[in-house]
Amino acid sequence: MDKISIIIPMFNSEKTIHKCMTSILEQTYDGIMEVIVVNDGSTDKSKEIVEDFIINNKSKISFNLINKSNEGVSSARNVGLMASSGGWIALLDSDDRWLPNKIENQIKILKENLNIDFLGCSRNNETLKILGKKINTLHKVNVKELLIKMYPQTSTVIFKRILFELYGGYNEKMTHAEDGELWVRYCANSSFYYSPQSLVVTGEGKPSFGHSGLSANLKKMHMGNMYILKQALINKLINVWSFLLFWFYYQIKYFRRIILTKIKFYDF
C-alpha cells in the first residue's frame, strides 16, 4: 500500500492536539504513514505541544509541523495537502481522535475493493440514515445523496491523492460547508464510498453545530449549502427540477434547525 499522508489543521488546540496525535501512534496499521500538522496561527500553546511531541516521537511515523498565518481551516488543509507525499490522504481534525483500528480497517476495505477512490466511515457509534433508510453495509454514494445529507465527517475520510491533483482542494472562500463542496466535487468524478463502521470519535460528543453562536453558524452553514446546490446545477450534476426540490428542502431544513436551537433541542 502507498504511503498515507495524514493532514491535521490546527488552531488554538492545546487541549486536544496531544490526544489527537496520540491516536495516530496507537494505530494498529503498520504501513508507512506521515503526519502533517498545519498550525494556522495559533496563539495558545498548541505549537509548543506539537514541537515537544515531535521531539519525543520514537515511532516510525513521521510527524511534521508547518507554521502559517491564520487564514482559516480550508487554507490550512490545502497547505497540508500540497506538502504531502503519500498516495493516499487521510484527514483528521485537531479536536477529534481515531480509534486504534481506523486505518487498518479502511485499508482492508480498500484492498478488497480496488475500485474505491474515496472512503468515509461512521463516527461516535452513529448510524447514518438517508431519508429514513439506514446505511448498514458498504455503500456507494452519489451526488444527490450528498445534497440530501452532507456526509461523511471530515476525520473519517481517506482518499487517493490523485483526486486532489485532478480536481483541486478546498475552496478557501468558504467558511462553512467547505467539506460538502469538496465531497460533491470528488463524488461527481470518482468512486465514492461510505462504510458504516464507527472508527472515529469527534468533538468528544458535542452537538454537531457546537455550543456558541449557534444561530449565526446555522445561517452561514445554510448559505454554504445553497452555494453547493447552485454549483451542482451550474455543473449539470442535477437538473432544474431537482434544484427546485432541493431548494425547498433546504429552506425547510434550515428553519427547522433554527426552531430546534431556540428550544435547545438537537435532533440530527
mmCIF file of N, CA and C in Angstrom, residues 3 5 28 64 99 111-113 116 132 181 225 231 241:
data_model
loop_
_atom_site.group_PDB
_atom_site.id
_atom_site.type_symbol
_atom_site.label_atom_id
_atom_site.label_comp_id
_atom_site.label_asym_id
_atom_site.label_seq_id
_atom_site.Cartn_x
_atom_site.Cartn_y
_atom_site.Cartn_z
ATOM 1 N N LYS A 3 2.178 5.087 0.717
ATOM 2 C CA LYS A 3 2.245 5.881 1.943
ATOM 3 C C LYS A 3 0.929 6.629 2.162
ATOM 4 N N SER A 5 -0.681 9.936 3.883
ATOM 5 C CA SER A 5 -0.407 11.257 4.456
ATOM 6 C C SER A 5 -1.614 11.699 5.276
ATOM 7 N N THR A 28 -3.198 0.392 14.698
ATOM 8 C CA THR A 28 -2.714 -0.978 14.511
ATOM 9 C C THR A 28 -2.138 -1.188 13.116
ATOM 10 N N ASN A 64 5.363 16.082 11.129
ATOM 11 C CA ASN A 64 5.919 17.342 10.633
ATOM 12 C C ASN A 64 4.993 18.493 10.999
ATOM 13 N N LEU A 99 -10.018 5.758 16.473
ATOM 14 C CA LEU A 99 -9.909 4.509 17.215
ATOM 15 C C LEU A 99 -8.712 3.744 16.657
ATOM 16 N N LYS A 111 -8.322 -2.605 -0.046
ATOM 17 C CA LYS A 111 -7.648 -3.721 -0.714
ATOM 18 C C LYS A 111 -8.650 -4.720 -1.286
ATOM 19 N N GLU A 112 -9.795 -4.845 -0.629
ATOM 20 C CA GLU A 112 -10.826 -5.771 -1.098
ATOM 21 C C GLU A 112 -11.688 -5.153 -2.202
ATOM 22 N N ASN A 113 -11.621 -3.835 -2.335
ATOM 23 C CA ASN A 113 -12.427 -3.117 -3.333
ATOM 24 C C ASN A 113 -11.528 -2.094 -4.027
ATOM 25 N N ILE A 116 -12.407 1.626 -5.296
ATOM 26 C CA ILE A 116 -12.748 2.755 -4.427
ATOM 27 C C ILE A 116 -11.658 3.826 -4.467
ATOM 28 N N GLY A 132 -34.461 8.372 5.987
ATOM 29 C CA GLY A 132 -35.006 7.338 6.849
ATOM 30 C C GLY A 132 -34.430 5.953 6.646
ATOM 31 N N GLU A 181 -18.698 20.904 -0.170
ATOM 32 C CA GLU A 181 -18.362 21.370 -1.524
ATOM 33 C C GLU A 181 -17.302 20.480 -2.153
ATOM 34 N N ASN A 225 -24.463 25.669 2.053
ATOM 35 C CA ASN A 225 -25.201 24.596 1.383
ATOM 36 C C ASN A 225 -25.897 25.095 0.122
ATOM 37 N N GLN A 231 -23.950 25.379 -7.416
ATOM 38 C CA GLN A 231 -22.838 24.855 -8.204
ATOM 39 C C GLN A 231 -23.193 23.513 -8.842
ATOM 40 N N TRP A 241 -35.447 20.814 -12.068
ATOM 41 C CA TRP A 241 -36.490 20.325 -11.170
ATOM 42 C C TRP A 241 -35.893 19.806 -9.864
#
